[in-house]
Every structure is written in structure tokens, then in C-alpha cells.
Short mmCIF file of C-alpha atoms and ligand atoms in Angstrom, two decimals:
data_model
loop_
_atom_site.label_atom_id
_atom_site.label_comp_id
_atom_site.label_asym_id
_atom_site.label_seq_id
_atom_site.Cartn_x
_atom_site.Cartn_y
_atom_site.Cartn_z
CA MET A 257 -113.79 63.78 -141.84
CA PHE A 258 -116.42 61.25 -140.94
CA PHE A 259 -119.76 60.11 -142.16
CA PHE A 260 -122.59 59.23 -139.78
CA LYS A 261 -124.06 55.72 -139.62
CA ILE A 262 -127.55 55.16 -138.32
CA SER A 263 -127.35 54.34 -134.63
CA ARG A 264 -130.75 55.20 -133.33
CA SER A 265 -133.91 53.12 -133.61
CA GLN A 266 -136.32 54.59 -136.03
CA THR A 267 -139.56 53.91 -134.37
CA CYS A 268 -142.44 56.15 -134.80
CA LYS A 269 -144.81 57.21 -132.26
CA PRO A 270 -148.17 58.03 -133.65
CA ARG A 271 -149.83 60.87 -131.68
CA SER A 272 -153.21 61.08 -130.40
CA HIS A 273 -154.45 64.00 -132.17
CA ASN A 274 -158.12 64.51 -133.17
CA MET A 275 -156.96 64.90 -136.76
CA ALA A 276 -155.56 61.36 -136.78
CA SER A 277 -159.12 59.65 -136.52
CA LYS A 278 -160.64 62.22 -138.85
CA ASN A 279 -158.39 61.38 -141.71
CA GLN A 280 -157.44 57.88 -141.29
CA LYS A 281 -159.68 56.75 -144.29
CA ASN A 282 -159.04 59.86 -146.50
CA LYS A 283 -155.79 61.27 -147.74
CA PRO A 284 -154.31 63.64 -145.09
CA HIS A 285 -154.17 67.18 -146.24
CA VAL A 286 -151.08 69.35 -145.61
CA PHE A 287 -150.71 73.02 -146.24
CA PHE A 288 -147.25 74.23 -147.30
CA PHE A 289 -146.70 77.85 -146.84
CA PRO A 290 -143.06 78.80 -147.75
CA PHE A 291 -141.35 81.98 -146.98
CA LEU A 292 -141.35 84.19 -149.91
CA ALA A 293 -137.68 83.47 -151.11
CA HIS A 294 -136.39 81.10 -153.80
CA GLY A 295 -134.16 79.46 -151.07
CA HIS A 296 -137.39 78.51 -149.19
CA MET A 297 -139.95 78.12 -152.17
CA ILE A 298 -137.83 75.82 -154.08
CA PRO A 299 -137.21 73.10 -151.28
CA THR A 300 -140.78 73.53 -150.19
CA VAL A 301 -142.15 72.74 -153.44
CA ASP A 302 -139.91 69.62 -153.49
CA MET A 303 -141.26 68.71 -150.02
CA ALA A 304 -144.84 69.07 -151.28
CA LYS A 305 -143.99 66.74 -154.27
CA LEU A 306 -142.49 64.15 -151.81
CA PHE A 307 -145.41 64.24 -149.51
CA ALA A 308 -147.82 63.88 -152.48
CA SER A 309 -145.72 60.80 -153.65
CA ARG A 310 -146.26 59.42 -150.18
CA GLY A 311 -150.11 59.63 -150.24
CA VAL A 312 -150.59 62.92 -148.75
CA ARG A 313 -153.00 65.75 -150.40
CA ALA A 314 -150.55 68.70 -150.78
CA THR A 315 -151.55 72.45 -151.07
CA ILE A 316 -149.01 75.24 -151.52
CA ILE A 317 -149.96 78.71 -150.37
CA THR A 318 -148.17 81.76 -152.03
CA THR A 319 -148.71 85.22 -153.43
CA PRO A 320 -149.83 86.10 -156.86
CA LEU A 321 -146.33 86.83 -158.52
CA ASN A 322 -144.78 83.89 -156.78
CA LEU A 323 -147.41 81.50 -158.11
CA PRO A 324 -146.10 81.14 -161.70
CA LEU A 325 -142.64 80.33 -160.27
CA ILE A 326 -144.13 77.42 -158.24
CA SER A 327 -146.51 76.22 -160.98
CA ARG A 328 -143.71 75.76 -163.25
CA SER A 329 -142.62 72.87 -161.09
CA THR A 330 -145.88 71.68 -159.93
CA GLN A 331 -147.30 71.22 -163.50
CA GLN A 332 -144.48 68.76 -164.07
CA SER A 333 -145.59 66.82 -161.07
CA THR A 334 -149.22 66.92 -162.12
CA LEU A 335 -148.02 65.33 -165.48
CA LEU A 336 -146.31 62.74 -163.51
CA GLY A 337 -149.45 61.86 -161.59
CA LEU A 338 -148.86 63.74 -158.29
CA PRO A 339 -151.23 66.75 -158.52
CA ILE A 340 -150.37 69.53 -156.10
CA ASN A 341 -153.01 72.38 -155.32
CA LEU A 342 -151.92 75.82 -155.46
CA LEU A 343 -153.75 78.78 -153.43
CA SER A 344 -152.84 82.41 -153.66
CA ILE A 345 -153.25 85.23 -151.13
CA ARG A 346 -152.68 88.88 -151.78
CA PHE A 347 -149.41 90.45 -150.66
CA PRO A 348 -150.16 93.90 -149.14
CA CYS A 349 -147.33 95.85 -150.84
CA ALA A 350 -148.98 99.25 -150.58
CA GLU A 351 -149.98 98.81 -146.79
CA ALA A 352 -146.42 97.91 -145.96
CA GLY A 353 -144.83 100.69 -147.91
CA LEU A 354 -143.31 98.55 -150.61
CA PRO A 355 -143.43 99.15 -154.45
CA GLU A 356 -146.07 97.16 -156.21
CA GLY A 357 -144.78 93.85 -157.42
CA CYS A 358 -142.31 93.42 -154.55
CA GLN A 359 -143.50 89.97 -153.34
CA ASN A 360 -140.30 87.97 -153.15
CA VAL A 361 -137.18 88.84 -150.96
CA ASP A 362 -135.01 89.11 -154.17
CA ALA A 363 -136.84 92.30 -154.98
CA ALA A 364 -136.24 93.91 -151.54
CA SER A 365 -132.92 95.56 -152.34
CA SER A 366 -132.16 97.46 -149.16
CA TYR A 367 -132.53 97.19 -145.36
CA SER A 368 -135.62 99.49 -145.31
CA MET A 369 -137.21 97.40 -148.11
CA MET A 370 -136.55 94.15 -146.16
CA ALA A 371 -138.07 95.75 -142.98
CA ALA A 372 -141.08 96.58 -144.97
CA PHE A 373 -141.13 93.14 -146.58
CA PHE A 374 -141.32 91.48 -143.29
CA LYS A 375 -144.01 93.94 -142.07
CA ALA A 376 -145.95 92.86 -145.10
CA THR A 377 -145.54 89.10 -144.34
CA ALA A 378 -147.08 89.56 -140.96
CA MET A 379 -150.10 90.89 -142.52
CA LEU A 380 -150.64 87.56 -144.31
CA GLN A 381 -151.98 86.06 -141.13
CA GLU A 382 -155.53 87.06 -141.74
CA PRO A 383 -155.71 85.75 -145.36
CA LEU A 384 -153.88 82.57 -144.30
CA GLU A 385 -156.43 81.85 -141.55
CA GLN A 386 -159.22 82.48 -143.83
CA LEU A 387 -157.90 79.68 -145.97
CA LEU A 388 -157.45 77.42 -142.92
CA ARG A 389 -160.99 78.08 -142.29
CA GLU A 390 -162.27 77.23 -145.75
CA HIS A 391 -160.05 74.25 -146.49
CA HIS A 392 -159.63 72.44 -143.14
CA PRO A 393 -156.18 71.07 -143.60
CA ASP A 394 -154.74 68.50 -141.18
CA CYS A 395 -151.30 70.22 -140.70
CA LEU A 396 -149.54 73.41 -141.59
CA ILE A 397 -145.90 73.36 -142.58
CA ALA A 398 -144.72 77.00 -142.74
CA GLY A 399 -141.41 78.72 -143.18
CA SER A 400 -139.58 79.79 -139.94
CA PHE A 401 -139.90 83.54 -140.87
CA PHE A 402 -143.60 83.22 -140.34
CA PRO A 403 -143.43 82.53 -136.57
CA TRP A 404 -147.07 83.65 -136.03
CA THR A 405 -148.36 80.55 -138.08
CA THR A 406 -147.93 78.43 -134.94
CA ASP A 407 -150.82 80.51 -133.32
CA SER A 408 -152.83 80.38 -136.55
CA ALA A 409 -152.61 76.52 -136.70
CA ALA A 410 -153.56 76.41 -132.91
CA LYS A 411 -156.66 78.41 -133.59
CA PHE A 412 -157.79 75.45 -135.93
CA GLY A 413 -156.52 72.74 -133.74
CA ILE A 414 -154.04 71.65 -136.20
CA PRO A 415 -150.07 71.13 -135.80
CA ARG A 416 -147.78 73.69 -137.27
CA ILE A 417 -144.33 72.34 -138.42
CA VAL A 418 -141.39 74.70 -139.00
CA PHE A 419 -139.25 74.60 -142.10
CA HIS A 420 -136.07 76.58 -141.64
CA GLY A 421 -134.63 75.67 -144.97
CA THR A 422 -131.28 74.90 -143.32
CA GLY A 423 -129.54 71.90 -141.84
CA LEU A 424 -128.93 70.48 -138.50
CA PHE A 425 -125.24 71.47 -138.07
CA PRO A 426 -126.04 75.17 -138.68
CA LEU A 427 -129.14 74.81 -136.47
CA CYS A 428 -127.11 73.47 -133.62
CA ALA A 429 -124.31 75.88 -134.15
CA GLY A 430 -126.50 78.88 -134.34
CA ASP A 431 -128.24 77.88 -131.14
CA SER A 432 -125.10 77.44 -129.25
CA VAL A 433 -123.80 80.87 -130.35
CA THR A 434 -127.11 82.49 -129.42
CA VAL A 435 -127.38 80.82 -126.19
CA HIS A 436 -123.85 80.99 -124.84
CA GLN A 437 -122.63 84.01 -126.58
CA PRO A 438 -119.01 82.87 -126.87
CA TYR A 439 -118.26 86.01 -128.92
CA LYS A 440 -118.26 88.05 -125.68
CA ASP A 441 -115.15 86.16 -124.48
CA VAL A 442 -112.83 87.64 -127.25
CA ALA A 443 -111.11 91.01 -127.37
CA SER A 444 -111.46 91.72 -131.19
CA ASP A 445 -113.69 90.92 -134.01
CA SER A 446 -111.00 88.76 -135.69
CA ASP A 447 -110.05 86.67 -132.62
CA PRO A 448 -111.22 83.11 -132.93
CA PHE A 449 -113.60 81.44 -130.37
CA VAL A 450 -114.74 77.76 -129.96
CA ILE A 451 -118.44 77.16 -130.55
CA PRO A 452 -119.46 75.64 -127.15
CA ASN A 453 -121.62 72.64 -126.43
CA LEU A 454 -121.33 71.29 -129.87
CA PRO A 455 -120.74 67.62 -130.58
CA GLY A 456 -118.08 66.39 -132.87
CA ILE A 457 -114.82 68.26 -133.89
CA GLU A 458 -114.10 71.66 -132.43
CA ILE A 459 -115.26 74.50 -134.60
CA GLN A 460 -113.92 77.94 -134.39
CA MET A 461 -115.60 81.25 -135.49
CA THR A 462 -114.89 84.81 -135.24
CA ARG A 463 -117.28 87.83 -134.56
CA MET A 464 -116.61 88.84 -138.15
CA LEU A 465 -118.38 85.70 -139.36
CA LEU A 466 -121.48 86.08 -137.35
CA ARG A 467 -124.69 88.17 -138.19
CA ALA A 468 -123.97 91.51 -136.50
CA PHE A 469 -127.69 91.94 -135.34
CA LEU A 470 -127.40 88.76 -133.21
CA MET A 471 -124.59 90.34 -131.17
CA SER A 472 -126.14 93.77 -130.54
CA ASN A 473 -128.84 94.67 -127.98
CA GLU A 474 -130.51 96.94 -130.39
CA ASP A 475 -134.28 96.33 -130.95
CA THR A 476 -134.62 95.93 -134.76
CA PHE A 477 -137.11 94.09 -136.82
CA LEU A 478 -134.46 91.38 -137.46
CA SER A 479 -133.62 90.78 -133.73
CA ARG A 480 -137.42 90.59 -133.08
CA LEU A 481 -137.94 88.33 -135.81
CA PHE A 482 -135.15 86.05 -134.80
CA LYS A 483 -136.47 85.84 -131.26
CA ALA A 484 -139.94 84.96 -132.51
CA GLU A 485 -138.58 82.46 -134.88
CA LYS A 486 -136.61 80.81 -132.14
CA GLN A 487 -139.60 80.80 -129.76
CA SER A 488 -141.97 79.20 -132.38
CA GLU A 489 -139.37 76.44 -132.99
CA VAL A 490 -139.94 75.34 -129.32
CA THR A 491 -143.73 75.87 -129.17
CA SER A 492 -144.61 74.41 -132.59
CA PHE A 493 -145.28 70.66 -133.26
CA GLY A 494 -141.88 70.10 -134.63
CA VAL A 495 -139.23 70.96 -137.31
CA VAL A 496 -138.83 69.49 -140.61
CA VAL A 497 -135.28 69.54 -141.97
CA ASN A 498 -133.83 69.21 -145.44
CA SER A 499 -131.07 66.96 -144.58
CA PHE A 500 -130.10 63.40 -144.06
CA TYR A 501 -128.96 61.46 -141.06
CA GLU A 502 -125.65 60.15 -142.72
CA LEU A 503 -124.61 63.66 -143.37
CA GLU A 504 -125.24 65.21 -139.99
CA GLY A 505 -126.11 62.51 -137.50
CA ILE A 506 -124.40 63.63 -134.48
CA TYR A 507 -125.91 66.98 -135.12
CA ALA A 508 -129.45 65.43 -135.58
CA ASP A 509 -129.18 63.65 -132.36
CA HIS A 510 -127.92 66.79 -130.42
CA TYR A 511 -130.75 68.83 -131.88
CA LYS A 512 -133.24 66.28 -130.65
CA LYS A 513 -131.68 64.78 -127.49
CA VAL A 514 -129.77 67.82 -126.09
CA LEU A 515 -131.66 70.75 -127.47
CA GLY A 516 -134.86 68.91 -126.99
CA ARG A 517 -136.43 69.63 -130.48
CA LYS A 518 -138.79 67.41 -132.17
CA ALA A 519 -137.39 67.06 -135.74
CA TRP A 520 -137.55 64.94 -138.89
CA HIS A 521 -134.74 64.88 -141.44
CA ILE A 522 -136.40 63.92 -144.84
CA GLY A 523 -133.87 65.20 -147.47
CA PRO A 524 -132.22 65.86 -149.69
CA LEU A 525 -135.57 67.13 -150.93
CA SER A 526 -134.11 67.96 -154.48
CA LEU A 527 -133.61 64.31 -155.13
CA CYS A 528 -137.40 63.95 -155.68
CA ASN A 529 -136.63 65.47 -159.06
CA ARG A 530 -135.64 62.74 -161.41
CA ASP A 531 -136.08 63.67 -165.05
CA GLN A 532 -134.48 66.53 -166.91
CA ASN A 533 -137.79 68.60 -166.95
CA GLU A 534 -138.16 68.39 -163.18
CA LYS A 535 -134.47 69.17 -162.62
CA SER A 536 -134.61 72.36 -164.82
CA ASN A 537 -138.06 73.76 -163.69
CA ARG A 538 -137.02 74.64 -160.23
CA GLY A 539 -137.43 78.30 -159.36
CA LYS A 540 -137.21 80.86 -162.18
CA GLN A 541 -137.23 80.32 -165.89
CA ALA A 542 -133.70 79.34 -166.91
CA SER A 543 -131.84 82.03 -168.91
CA MET A 544 -130.14 79.39 -170.95
CA ASP A 545 -131.90 76.57 -172.58
CA ALA A 546 -131.52 73.28 -170.64
CA GLY A 547 -130.87 71.41 -173.80
CA ASP A 548 -128.03 73.76 -174.98
CA CYS A 549 -126.59 73.69 -171.48
CA LEU A 550 -126.31 70.00 -171.51
CA LYS A 551 -124.98 69.79 -175.04
CA TRP A 552 -122.07 72.19 -173.85
CA LEU A 553 -121.55 69.85 -170.95
CA ASP A 554 -121.64 66.72 -172.95
CA SER A 555 -118.71 68.09 -175.02
CA LYS A 556 -116.46 68.10 -171.93
CA LYS A 557 -114.64 65.19 -170.06
CA PRO A 558 -115.99 63.79 -166.75
CA ASP A 559 -115.12 65.96 -163.71
CA SER A 560 -113.57 68.64 -165.91
CA VAL A 561 -115.92 71.61 -165.49
CA ILE A 562 -116.27 73.93 -162.33
CA TYR A 563 -119.73 75.42 -161.90
CA ILE A 564 -119.77 78.87 -160.12
CA CYS A 565 -123.17 80.21 -158.68
CA PHE A 566 -123.99 82.31 -155.65
CA GLY A 567 -127.59 81.45 -155.26
CA SER A 568 -130.69 83.71 -155.67
CA LYS A 569 -129.85 86.76 -153.53
CA SER A 570 -126.11 87.30 -153.21
CA ASN A 571 -124.48 89.95 -155.31
CA PHE A 572 -120.92 91.20 -155.95
CA THR A 573 -119.46 94.46 -156.97
CA GLU A 574 -118.21 94.97 -160.44
CA PRO A 575 -114.43 94.99 -159.42
CA GLN A 576 -115.21 91.55 -157.56
CA LEU A 577 -116.95 90.00 -160.62
CA LYS A 578 -113.84 91.22 -162.75
CA GLU A 579 -111.60 89.43 -160.28
CA ILE A 580 -113.72 86.36 -160.43
CA ALA A 581 -113.47 86.35 -164.20
CA ARG A 582 -109.56 86.81 -164.10
CA GLY A 583 -109.33 84.02 -161.62
CA LEU A 584 -111.40 81.64 -163.65
CA GLU A 585 -109.35 82.26 -166.62
CA ALA A 586 -106.08 82.01 -164.84
CA SER A 587 -107.12 78.64 -163.34
CA GLY A 588 -107.34 77.09 -166.76
CA GLN A 589 -110.37 75.08 -166.03
CA ASN A 590 -113.52 74.64 -167.98
CA PHE A 591 -116.38 76.52 -166.24
CA ILE A 592 -120.01 77.62 -166.17
CA TRP A 593 -120.37 80.92 -164.26
CA VAL A 594 -123.89 82.20 -163.19
CA VAL A 595 -123.96 85.98 -162.98
CA ARG A 596 -126.99 87.85 -161.79
CA ARG A 597 -126.87 90.51 -164.50
CA GLY A 598 -128.36 90.99 -168.01
CA LYS A 599 -126.52 91.81 -171.12
CA LYS A 600 -127.24 95.35 -172.29
CA ASP A 601 -125.82 95.45 -175.70
CA GLU A 602 -124.77 92.42 -177.70
CA ASP A 603 -121.77 94.16 -179.21
CA GLN A 604 -120.52 96.07 -176.19
CA ASP A 605 -117.99 94.61 -173.69
CA GLU A 606 -119.53 94.71 -170.25
CA GLU A 607 -117.73 96.68 -167.64
CA TRP A 608 -117.66 93.95 -165.13
CA LEU A 609 -115.74 91.69 -167.48
CA PRO A 610 -112.12 91.96 -168.39
CA GLU A 611 -111.55 93.12 -172.03
CA GLY A 612 -112.07 90.49 -174.62
CA PHE A 613 -112.83 87.90 -171.85
CA GLU A 614 -115.69 86.08 -173.73
CA THR A 615 -113.76 85.73 -176.98
CA ARG A 616 -110.77 84.20 -175.06
CA ILE A 617 -112.76 81.76 -173.01
CA GLU A 618 -115.06 80.69 -176.01
CA GLY A 619 -115.47 76.92 -175.87
CA LYS A 620 -113.78 76.64 -172.40
CA GLY A 621 -116.26 78.79 -170.34
CA LEU A 622 -119.83 79.66 -170.43
CA ILE A 623 -121.49 82.56 -168.67
CA ILE A 624 -125.29 82.38 -167.69
CA ARG A 625 -126.73 85.71 -167.12
CA GLY A 626 -129.69 85.35 -164.83
CA TRP A 627 -130.83 81.87 -163.66
CA ALA A 628 -129.31 78.64 -164.40
CA PRO A 629 -130.90 75.14 -164.31
CA GLN A 630 -128.54 74.47 -161.31
CA MET A 631 -129.67 70.87 -160.31
CA LEU A 632 -129.23 69.76 -163.95
CA ILE A 633 -125.79 71.34 -164.25
CA LEU A 634 -124.50 69.87 -160.98
CA ASP A 635 -125.75 66.36 -161.87
CA HIS A 636 -123.95 66.22 -165.12
CA LYS A 637 -120.89 63.89 -165.08
CA SER A 638 -118.67 66.68 -166.61
CA VAL A 639 -119.06 68.79 -163.51
CA GLY A 640 -116.38 68.16 -161.09
CA GLY A 641 -116.52 71.19 -158.73
CA PHE A 642 -118.71 73.90 -157.46
CA VAL A 643 -117.85 77.30 -156.22
CA THR A 644 -120.83 78.23 -153.96
CA HIS A 645 -122.03 80.94 -151.60
CA CYS A 646 -122.97 77.95 -149.11
CA GLY A 647 -126.76 78.69 -149.13
CA TRP A 648 -128.11 75.37 -147.63
CA ASN A 649 -129.91 74.40 -150.71
CA SER A 650 -126.84 74.64 -152.89
CA THR A 651 -124.76 73.06 -150.20
CA LEU A 652 -127.04 69.97 -150.14
CA GLU A 653 -127.33 70.06 -153.88
CA GLY A 654 -123.54 69.90 -154.27
CA VAL A 655 -123.40 67.09 -151.69
CA SER A 656 -126.05 65.19 -153.59
CA ALA A 657 -124.30 65.70 -156.80
CA GLY A 658 -121.00 64.37 -155.20
CA VAL A 659 -118.78 67.42 -156.24
CA PRO A 660 -116.20 68.98 -154.04
CA MET A 661 -116.84 72.63 -153.34
CA VAL A 662 -114.95 75.98 -152.97
CA THR A 663 -116.80 77.71 -150.28
CA TRP A 664 -117.49 81.41 -150.61
CA PRO A 665 -120.04 82.30 -147.94
CA VAL A 666 -121.72 85.81 -147.97
CA SER A 667 -124.36 86.08 -145.33
CA ALA A 668 -127.28 84.37 -143.52
CA GLU A 669 -126.03 81.22 -141.79
CA GLN A 670 -123.69 80.31 -144.78
CA PHE A 671 -120.55 80.55 -142.57
CA TYR A 672 -121.66 77.65 -140.43
CA ASN A 673 -122.45 75.69 -143.74
CA GLU A 674 -118.93 76.42 -144.83
CA LYS A 675 -117.52 74.78 -141.60
CA LEU A 676 -119.62 71.74 -142.27
CA VAL A 677 -118.41 71.39 -145.90
CA THR A 678 -114.66 72.17 -145.29
CA GLU A 679 -113.93 70.89 -141.59
CA VAL A 680 -116.68 68.32 -140.81
CA LEU A 681 -117.16 66.57 -144.11
CA GLY A 682 -113.86 67.53 -145.78
CA VAL A 683 -115.32 67.94 -149.12
CA GLY A 684 -114.29 71.47 -149.75
CA ILE A 685 -111.79 74.30 -149.60
CA PRO A 686 -112.57 77.80 -148.25
CA VAL A 687 -111.78 80.59 -150.55
CA GLY A 688 -110.99 82.70 -147.60
CA VAL A 689 -113.95 85.02 -146.79
CA LYS A 690 -113.32 86.87 -143.66
CA LYS A 691 -116.50 88.83 -143.15
CA TRP A 692 -120.30 88.30 -142.96
CA VAL A 693 -121.80 91.06 -145.31
CA PRO A 694 -125.47 91.40 -146.00
CA VAL A 695 -126.17 90.40 -149.60
CA VAL A 696 -123.14 91.94 -151.30
CA GLY A 697 -120.20 89.54 -150.74
CA ASP A 698 -116.75 90.31 -149.21
CA TYR A 699 -113.83 90.97 -151.47
CA ILE A 700 -111.67 88.16 -152.65
CA GLU A 701 -108.63 88.52 -154.85
CA GLU A 702 -107.87 86.70 -158.04
CA GLU A 703 -105.05 84.49 -156.63
CA ALA A 704 -107.02 83.11 -153.82
CA ILE A 705 -109.72 82.16 -156.34
CA VAL A 706 -107.14 80.44 -158.64
CA ASN A 707 -105.63 78.52 -155.81
CA ALA A 708 -109.01 77.30 -154.41
CA VAL A 709 -110.28 76.26 -157.79
CA LYS A 710 -107.23 74.35 -158.56
CA GLU A 711 -107.17 72.66 -155.19
CA ILE A 712 -110.64 71.10 -155.72
CA MET A 713 -110.05 70.29 -159.44
CA GLU A 714 -106.53 69.09 -159.73
CA GLY A 715 -104.17 66.72 -157.70
CA GLU A 716 -104.26 64.12 -155.09
CA GLU A 717 -106.21 66.05 -152.35
CA ALA A 718 -108.76 67.02 -154.93
CA GLU A 719 -109.20 63.36 -155.77
CA GLU A 720 -109.57 62.49 -152.18
CA MET A 721 -112.29 65.12 -151.63
CA ARG A 722 -114.04 64.04 -154.75
CA ASN A 723 -114.02 60.32 -153.54
CA ARG A 724 -115.65 61.45 -150.17
CA ALA A 725 -117.98 63.66 -152.02
CA LYS A 726 -119.09 60.76 -154.25
CA LYS A 727 -119.61 58.57 -151.11
CA LEU A 728 -121.79 61.23 -149.64
CA SER A 729 -123.87 61.51 -152.83
CA LYS A 730 -124.47 57.71 -152.76
CA MET A 731 -125.44 57.99 -149.21
CA ALA A 732 -127.87 60.84 -150.04
CA ARG A 733 -129.62 58.79 -152.56
CA GLU A 734 -129.83 55.80 -150.28
CA ALA A 735 -131.28 57.82 -147.60
CA THR A 736 -134.29 58.78 -149.78
CA GLU A 737 -134.94 55.40 -151.16
CA GLU A 738 -137.36 52.96 -149.49
CA GLY A 739 -136.06 51.98 -146.09
CA GLY A 740 -133.48 54.79 -146.07
CA SER A 741 -133.02 57.14 -143.21
CA SER A 742 -134.94 60.07 -144.82
CA TYR A 743 -137.62 57.88 -146.25
CA SER A 744 -138.26 56.40 -142.79
CA ASP A 745 -138.21 59.57 -140.94
CA LEU A 746 -140.91 60.79 -143.46
CA SER A 747 -142.96 57.88 -142.76
CA CYS A 748 -142.61 58.56 -139.05
CA LEU A 749 -143.73 62.16 -139.59
CA ILE A 750 -146.73 61.18 -141.62
CA GLU A 751 -147.53 58.45 -139.07
CA GLU A 752 -147.35 60.93 -136.38
CA LEU A 753 -149.66 63.19 -138.09
CA VAL A 754 -152.41 60.77 -139.15
CA GLY A 755 -151.69 57.46 -137.43
CA PRO A 756 -150.25 54.30 -139.00
CA SER A 757 -151.66 53.19 -142.29
CA ASP A 758 -153.61 49.84 -142.22
N1 UDP B 831 -130.80 78.17 -158.06
C1 UDP B 831 -130.96 77.82 -159.26
N2 UDP B 831 -130.39 78.70 -160.39
C2 UDP B 831 -129.83 79.75 -160.02
C3 UDP B 831 -129.61 80.16 -158.74
C4 UDP B 831 -130.19 79.31 -157.77
O1 UDP B 831 -131.46 76.82 -159.68
O2 UDP B 831 -129.19 80.34 -161.11
C5 UDP B 831 -131.42 77.52 -157.13
C6 UDP B 831 -130.52 76.50 -156.42
O3 UDP B 831 -130.44 75.18 -156.98
C7 UDP B 831 -131.07 76.39 -155.06
C8 UDP B 831 -131.72 77.72 -154.70
O4 UDP B 831 -131.88 78.27 -156.07
O5 UDP B 831 -132.00 75.37 -154.91
C9 UDP B 831 -130.91 78.69 -153.95
O6 UDP B 831 -131.02 78.41 -152.61
P1 UDP B 831 -129.74 78.42 -151.65
O7 UDP B 831 -130.15 78.00 -150.22
O8 UDP B 831 -128.63 77.72 -152.18
O9 UDP B 831 -129.35 79.97 -151.66
P2 UDP B 831 -130.19 81.33 -151.52
O10 UDP B 831 -130.68 81.86 -152.84
O11 UDP B 831 -131.34 81.09 -150.51
O12 UDP B 831 -129.28 82.31 -150.87
#
């Protein structure tokens, strides 16, 4: 368990780009083009707000149905005096074979829909370039799943910066596994192997925890996309990372010095949201009134509530949901549990809940069906633990809130994030997931849930984890304040783009 101290010099190198002189007197204009998933749009909106707060003109590009999700939080920032422009481009559902209205990854519910979704995103190149032609921004910060945006930006002589939406540890670990293929050296899918060429403590994985398509030679849309994404990471101007140096310093250094990437860590981005409205207006409309949620939390003792949420995409089977319900009840803890299901009939018991569950847990547990104001909840003093699927945003929001975590990864790079939380930082306990599964999580039994929840909520070890988590939270806040590591790295990035301010 260690935290990173700043050891490198934070000097900026303004670049000689023709944009620099053009905009020295005016505000530089940055286009933000997030991938169409909540886990990318939410931090990108935060990033645009952060840039706007530092004197940059920020414009976010998205599609019509994603626009209202984004404008909910940008309206708030306009009220606070930091206007952000929004531009919309048509999403070609029909041309890609998608049902009308499928403009966000959370609506693509099968592999074939995902393939069609990525096909549609590639068709956004022409309309994006039209906007670049009309608006002449100075820089394009685009999601990593839009690898073609590097070429688009080059056509207009502006830099493209990549936003992966993940951290430095998972970027370094993922790169090592892709390049060195250590999974080839073990006999079975459950045999452990060490991730080579990674600084810090030894990290072990198994083949079962890796994305299957990475280990296969099959030519699929995912393998092609992944290769193009890696390639554009190298050919783009650089990578902007939602993290902070004190959290992942040795991996930040490794990413830059050993892997040779140009990168700026400017997070946690979520910390740009300071008041209640800003915190509760991220992503979708919350299914529970933020005030009611706070009132419920206010009635609980400090650090006595565990918050359970698996992000915007992950799902579970009904038997698994029932097992989670039993586990939460048996743990004896207060809880807020976010379930991505609506209630069909007020008077009917739902099949995914044990009989009489809601009556028994009244006053002790709260189920939010749909979307929760996550940041608001995590930041409340009564919340003392977080069961998370380890999406990068949730992981960093947990770190920023200073709560220990039960890690329950499902897919994407979440198994690397689990290792960071549990083994590198020592602020979490794994629930024991053994298999990477696309979207619908691996099965975990009640007993494992009870044990993991108790381990982060009760006893001496929980207290030690909580103390470490609170220290990290303090460091996260300091990093984003004037003079902090993330604040300074953002200054460096802006200077590189437009030259030093007079
Ligand atoms: N989120 C939220 N309420 C919910 C579910 C998710 O506010 O009910 C937010 C969460 O705070 C985070 C984002 O959605 O900012 C999810 O991103 P993450 O990387 O954690 O997971 P993903 O959804 O991409 O798997």
C-alpha cells in the first residue's frame, strides 16, 4: 500500500503550433467529442467544465438523443458563469442497421447491436469534419473509440487528444498484456501469470479475467477497433487522463517514460462539481429525488451506509439480484442499492427480490430503481463503503469520496481497476469474481457478499482501509486545487496548446 509523491519537475513545454499564435489574444476553443456511453460522456462534460473554468471556450459534440443528458449538467455550469456550447450531429441508426433511437451504448443490448453501433460511430466522421470546417476549433479532445478523429483533426491542422476514460494503471497493465502476451505462458485459463514490465508490486492475472477477444486471432470489429485505438494513442498529440499523480504516480511515469506516451493527468474530473445540483445532475435524470435521498442519508450515522451500484451498463440475472438482496440483508448494514430495473406493479412483489424483502428492510435499506445521484450519495458523510463494478469513473469517485470498496468487476478493463484498488492502494476487498463476462456479471454467492461487505464496514482492518481511503480523498482534492498536480498538469496542457499566458 503506498501513495505517490510528486517527484518529477512539472515544467511545461509550449509547442510551436500555428494555433498558438492565432489564439493568444482570444480564448482558445476546444472541441470535446465523447464516445456515446455514460461512462465517457459524464467525465467529458466534467472535463469541458474544467477547461471552461480555466479560460477555454468549450464545445461538446454529441447526437440528438444524448444532447439532453449533457445539457442537464451544462445548464448548471452556464448558471455558474461557465457557458459551454453544445453541437449535435445526426446518428445514422438506419444506415448501420440499428433501431431508431439507439444512440447510446446502453441501448445496444447484444453483440450484433454493438457491432452495428460501432459501424454507425464510424459514419460520424463526415459530419464531425463539417463542424470542424465551420467552427475552426484549436484542438479536438475525442473518445478513444473514435480512432479516426486523429485523421480528421490532422486535415484541419489541429491536434487531437485521446480520452480513454480510464486510469494510468489499467492503461499500463493493458498495454503490457497486449504487447507481451503473458497469458500464452500458462496451461489453463485459471492459472495465474504475472503482468510483465509493470513497475511497483507484482500483479497476477488469469486468462479468465481478460477480454477474450484480445487473446484470439479472430478478425472481429472489436479486435479491429482495439488495434485502431492503440494506434491512434501513439499517432495523436497525446492522451488526457482522468486521474491524479498521487494515486498512480509510478504508472504515470511508466506510461510517459517507458511506454513513451505524451499524457496529462488532470483528475479527478468529478471534483469540478461542487454544489448539490451539479453533483446530482450528472448523466441521466435520477430516479429518486436528490433531496429525499439526502434526507434518508442524514438520518444515518457517519460511515454506516454501504452504497451498491454497478455503473450504467452492467446487468445481473434475477437469481444474482436475489443473492445480492439476501447478502445485503444478512450483512446487517444500512444500504442504498441501485438496480437497473423499473417496478411494474406497486403492490406486487418483484421476482428478483426475496419475498417480503422491502418490508423487512424498511428504514435500513433503500432501493433506487434506475439512476442514482451517485456522486451526491458517495460524498455524504453517512456513506462508509461502496460495492462497485470498478468502472473507472466509479472507482475514482469512490477514491475521491474516501470510502473503502468491495470490488465486483464485470467486463471492460474493470479487473485491472480491481487490482489497483485492492492490491496497490489497499482500499478495497474483492468479492471474488473469477470471470470476465460481457455486460452480465459473473455469479457470486450470498456468503461472499456478506463477508466482503462486513470486511469493509466493520472491525480494525476496515478502519485501516477507511483511513487510507480518506487520505487518498484528501490528496485527490489537493491535486485539483491551485498548485496541485492535476491543476498544474492542466495548466501545462493548455500552455502546450496555446502558448503561455501573458
Ligand atoms: N452513475 C450515476 N448513477 C447511476 C449509475 C452510474 O451517477 O445510477 C454514474 C457514475 O457516477 C459514473 C458513471 O455513471 O460517473 C459510470 O461510469 P463508470 O466508469 O463507473 O461505469 P460504466 O457505466 O462506464 O460501466
